[in-house]
């Protein structure tokens, strides 16, 4: 978990110019990351290590991407590679970085879901 925490910390801070100039950082992500408890675990650690209050919007993947397209958030943590790459190609997102694999429920037990941060 330490490696994941460090990787996400670097991704959120290093790839977001908003983080450099703000006391808070708004992140849109999927409900599956909320359901696992990952966000609740990471939030106080990120605040302690960076002094940046990370605020989460946990929603469906498509809605999270819409938040990014509308500039409602500073960072996206999602698992929709084709849509992510399209956003980058269109100039709607930058610095897409793979950060973790997860299996989010039993129905996906044979799959590893790739999450990226942008």
PDB file of C-alpha atoms in Angstrom:
ATOM      1  CA  UNK A   1       0.000   0.000   0.000  1.00  0.00           C
ATOM      2  CA  UNK A   2       2.928   2.331   0.615  1.00  0.00           C
ATOM      3  CA  UNK A   3       4.051   2.022  -2.997  1.00  0.00           C
ATOM      4  CA  UNK A   4       0.545   2.823  -4.240  1.00  0.00           C
ATOM      5  CA  UNK A   5       0.253   5.773  -1.882  1.00  0.00           C
ATOM      6  CA  UNK A   6       3.583   7.163  -3.034  1.00  0.00           C
ATOM      7  CA  UNK A   7       2.726   6.662  -6.687  1.00  0.00           C
ATOM      8  CA  UNK A   8      -0.647   8.367  -6.380  1.00  0.00           C
ATOM      9  CA  UNK A   9       0.863  11.175  -4.335  1.00  0.00           C
ATOM     10  CA  UNK A  10       3.482  11.822  -7.002  1.00  0.00           C
ATOM     11  CA  UNK A  11       0.901  11.610  -9.765  1.00  0.00           C
ATOM     12  CA  UNK A  12      -1.562  14.007  -8.156  1.00  0.00           C
ATOM     13  CA  UNK A  13       1.024  16.572  -7.171  1.00  0.00           C
ATOM     14  CA  UNK A  14       3.625  16.344  -9.927  1.00  0.00           C
ATOM     15  CA  UNK A  15       1.172  16.281 -12.808  1.00  0.00           C
ATOM     16  CA  UNK A  16      -1.170  18.994 -11.657  1.00  0.00           C
ATOM     17  CA  UNK A  17      -0.102  22.596 -11.923  1.00  0.00           C
ATOM     18  CA  UNK A  18      -3.203  23.417  -9.898  1.00  0.00           C
ATOM     19  CA  UNK A  19      -1.695  21.564  -6.953  1.00  0.00           C
ATOM     20  CA  UNK A  20       1.314  23.843  -6.972  1.00  0.00           C
ATOM     21  CA  UNK A  21      -0.768  26.977  -6.571  1.00  0.00           C
ATOM     22  CA  UNK A  22      -3.647  25.795  -4.418  1.00  0.00           C
ATOM     23  CA  UNK A  23      -4.444  24.594  -0.935  1.00  0.00           C
ATOM     24  CA  UNK A  24      -6.863  22.037  -2.320  1.00  0.00           C
ATOM     25  CA  UNK A  25      -7.040  19.714  -5.281  1.00  0.00           C
ATOM     26  CA  UNK A  26     -10.289  18.438  -6.797  1.00  0.00           C
ATOM     27  CA  UNK A  27     -10.211  14.868  -8.135  1.00  0.00           C
ATOM     28  CA  UNK A  28     -12.933  13.030 -10.053  1.00  0.00           C
ATOM     29  CA  UNK A  29     -12.782   9.258  -9.908  1.00  0.00           C
ATOM     30  CA  UNK A  30     -14.967   6.207 -10.245  1.00  0.00           C
ATOM     31  CA  UNK A  31     -17.243   4.888  -7.531  1.00  0.00           C
ATOM     32  CA  UNK A  32     -15.206   1.692  -7.392  1.00  0.00           C
ATOM     33  CA  UNK A  33     -12.235   3.535  -5.874  1.00  0.00           C
ATOM     34  CA  UNK A  34     -14.557   5.005  -3.246  1.00  0.00           C
ATOM     35  CA  UNK A  35     -16.150   1.616  -2.554  1.00  0.00           C
ATOM     36  CA  UNK A  36     -12.775   0.010  -1.835  1.00  0.00           C
ATOM     37  CA  UNK A  37     -11.963   2.534   0.893  1.00  0.00           C
ATOM     38  CA  UNK A  38      -8.892   3.723  -1.016  1.00  0.00           C
ATOM     39  CA  UNK A  39      -9.975   7.361  -1.080  1.00  0.00           C
ATOM     40  CA  UNK A  40     -10.716   7.468   2.643  1.00  0.00           C
ATOM     41  CA  UNK A  41      -7.300   5.933   3.266  1.00  0.00           C
ATOM     42  CA  UNK A  42      -5.384   8.279   0.975  1.00  0.00           C
ATOM     43  CA  UNK A  43      -7.023  11.612   1.788  1.00  0.00           C
ATOM     44  CA  UNK A  44      -5.496  12.220   5.249  1.00  0.00           C
ATOM     45  CA  UNK A  45      -2.117  10.890   4.092  1.00  0.00           C
ATOM     46  CA  UNK A  46      -2.012  13.239   1.125  1.00  0.00           C
ATOM     47  CA  UNK A  47      -2.980  16.179   3.351  1.00  0.00           C
ATOM     48  CA  UNK A  48      -0.293  15.298   5.878  1.00  0.00           C
ATOM     49  CA  UNK A  49       2.433  14.823   3.258  1.00  0.00           C
ATOM     50  CA  UNK A  50       1.590  17.776   0.996  1.00  0.00           C
ATOM     51  CA  UNK A  51      -0.564  20.242   2.956  1.00  0.00           C
ATOM     52  CA  UNK A  52      -2.974  19.992   0.022  1.00  0.00           C
ATOM     53  CA  UNK A  53      -6.554  19.070   0.853  1.00  0.00           C
ATOM     54  CA  UNK A  54      -7.596  16.546  -1.786  1.00  0.00           C
ATOM     55  CA  UNK A  55     -11.343  16.572  -2.398  1.00  0.00           C
ATOM     56  CA  UNK A  56     -12.991  13.713  -4.283  1.00  0.00           C
ATOM     57  CA  UNK A  57     -15.954  13.449  -6.587  1.00  0.00           C
ATOM     58  CA  UNK A  58     -16.801   9.764  -6.808  1.00  0.00           C
ATOM     59  CA  UNK A  59     -19.099   8.963  -9.711  1.00  0.00           C
ATOM     60  CA  UNK A  60     -19.434   6.787 -12.784  1.00  0.00           C
ATOM     61  CA  UNK A  61     -16.472   6.736 -15.139  1.00  0.00           C
ATOM     62  CA  UNK A  62     -18.252   8.619 -17.909  1.00  0.00           C
ATOM     63  CA  UNK A  63     -19.393  11.328 -15.513  1.00  0.00           C
ATOM     64  CA  UNK A  64     -15.888  11.616 -14.049  1.00  0.00           C
ATOM     65  CA  UNK A  65     -14.527  12.174 -17.558  1.00  0.00           C
ATOM     66  CA  UNK A  66     -17.224  14.809 -18.164  1.00  0.00           C
ATOM     67  CA  UNK A  67     -16.085  16.632 -15.013  1.00  0.00           C
ATOM     68  CA  UNK A  68     -12.614  16.705 -16.548  1.00  0.00           C
ATOM     69  CA  UNK A  69     -13.857  17.921 -19.932  1.00  0.00           C
ATOM     70  CA  UNK A  70     -15.810  20.692 -18.199  1.00  0.00           C
ATOM     71  CA  UNK A  71     -12.773  21.715 -16.113  1.00  0.00           C
ATOM     72  CA  UNK A  72     -14.727  21.027 -12.916  1.00  0.00           C
ATOM     73  CA  UNK A  73     -11.774  19.102 -11.462  1.00  0.00           C
ATOM     74  CA  UNK A  74      -7.989  19.307 -11.445  1.00  0.00           C
ATOM     75  CA  UNK A  75      -7.246  15.584 -11.713  1.00  0.00           C
ATOM     76  CA  UNK A  76      -8.958  12.461 -13.046  1.00  0.00           C
ATOM     77  CA  UNK A  77      -8.409   8.934 -11.710  1.00  0.00           C
ATOM     78  CA  UNK A  78     -10.316   6.669 -14.095  1.00  0.00           C
ATOM     79  CA  UNK A  79     -10.178   3.373 -15.991  1.00  0.00           C
ATOM     80  CA  UNK A  80     -11.307   4.142 -19.543  1.00  0.00           C
ATOM     81  CA  UNK A  81      -8.120   4.039 -21.652  1.00  0.00           C
ATOM     82  CA  UNK A  82      -9.740   4.798 -25.020  1.00  0.00           C
ATOM     83  CA  UNK A  83     -11.661   7.795 -23.662  1.00  0.00           C
ATOM     84  CA  UNK A  84      -8.593   8.981 -21.726  1.00  0.00           C
ATOM     85  CA  UNK A  85      -6.391   8.885 -24.824  1.00  0.00           C
ATOM     86  CA  UNK A  86      -9.045  10.726 -26.812  1.00  0.00           C
ATOM     87  CA  UNK A  87      -9.179  13.474 -24.175  1.00  0.00           C
ATOM     88  CA  UNK A  88      -5.403  13.852 -24.342  1.00  0.00           C
ATOM     89  CA  UNK A  89      -5.457  13.924 -28.168  1.00  0.00           C
ATOM     90  CA  UNK A  90      -8.143  16.615 -28.070  1.00  0.00           C
ATOM     91  CA  UNK A  91      -6.142  18.686 -25.590  1.00  0.00           C
ATOM     92  CA  UNK A  92      -8.739  18.263 -22.836  1.00  0.00           C
ATOM     93  CA  UNK A  93      -6.328  16.449 -20.499  1.00  0.00           C
ATOM     94  CA  UNK A  94      -2.572  16.214 -20.093  1.00  0.00           C
ATOM     95  CA  UNK A  95       0.030  13.986 -18.509  1.00  0.00           C
ATOM     96  CA  UNK A  96      -1.951  10.728 -18.584  1.00  0.00           C
ATOM     97  CA  UNK A  97      -0.077   8.234 -16.412  1.00  0.00           C
ATOM     98  CA  UNK A  98      -0.997   4.643 -15.547  1.00  0.00           C
ATOM     99  CA  UNK A  99      -0.962   4.333 -11.758  1.00  0.00           C
ATOM    100  CA  UNK A 100      -2.493   1.018 -10.727  1.00  0.00           C
ATOM    101  CA  UNK A 101      -4.290  -2.143 -11.664  1.00  0.00           C
ATOM    102  CA  UNK A 102      -7.336  -3.273  -9.707  1.00  0.00           C
ATOM    103  CA  UNK A 103     -10.007  -5.940  -9.826  1.00  0.00           C
ATOM    104  CA  UNK A 104     -13.051  -4.036  -8.657  1.00  0.00           C
ATOM    105  CA  UNK A 105     -15.642  -6.783  -8.250  1.00  0.00           C
ATOM    106  CA  UNK A 106     -16.229 -10.515  -8.701  1.00  0.00           C
ATOM    107  CA  UNK A 107     -17.723 -10.036 -12.158  1.00  0.00           C
ATOM    108  CA  UNK A 108     -14.355  -8.735 -13.316  1.00  0.00           C
ATOM    109  CA  UNK A 109     -12.255 -11.321 -11.498  1.00  0.00           C
ATOM    110  CA  UNK A 110     -10.487 -12.418 -14.682  1.00  0.00           C
ATOM    111  CA  UNK A 111      -9.597  -8.855 -15.643  1.00  0.00           C
ATOM    112  CA  UNK A 112      -7.116  -6.369 -14.323  1.00  0.00           C
ATOM    113  CA  UNK A 113      -8.556  -2.868 -14.612  1.00  0.00           C
ATOM    114  CA  UNK A 114      -5.955  -0.240 -15.483  1.00  0.00           C
ATOM    115  CA  UNK A 115      -6.410   3.068 -13.715  1.00  0.00           C
ATOM    116  CA  UNK A 116      -4.715   6.189 -14.970  1.00  0.00           C
ATOM    117  CA  UNK A 117      -4.368   9.677 -13.613  1.00  0.00           C
ATOM    118  CA  UNK A 118      -4.554  12.756 -15.831  1.00  0.00           C
TER     119      UNK A 118
END
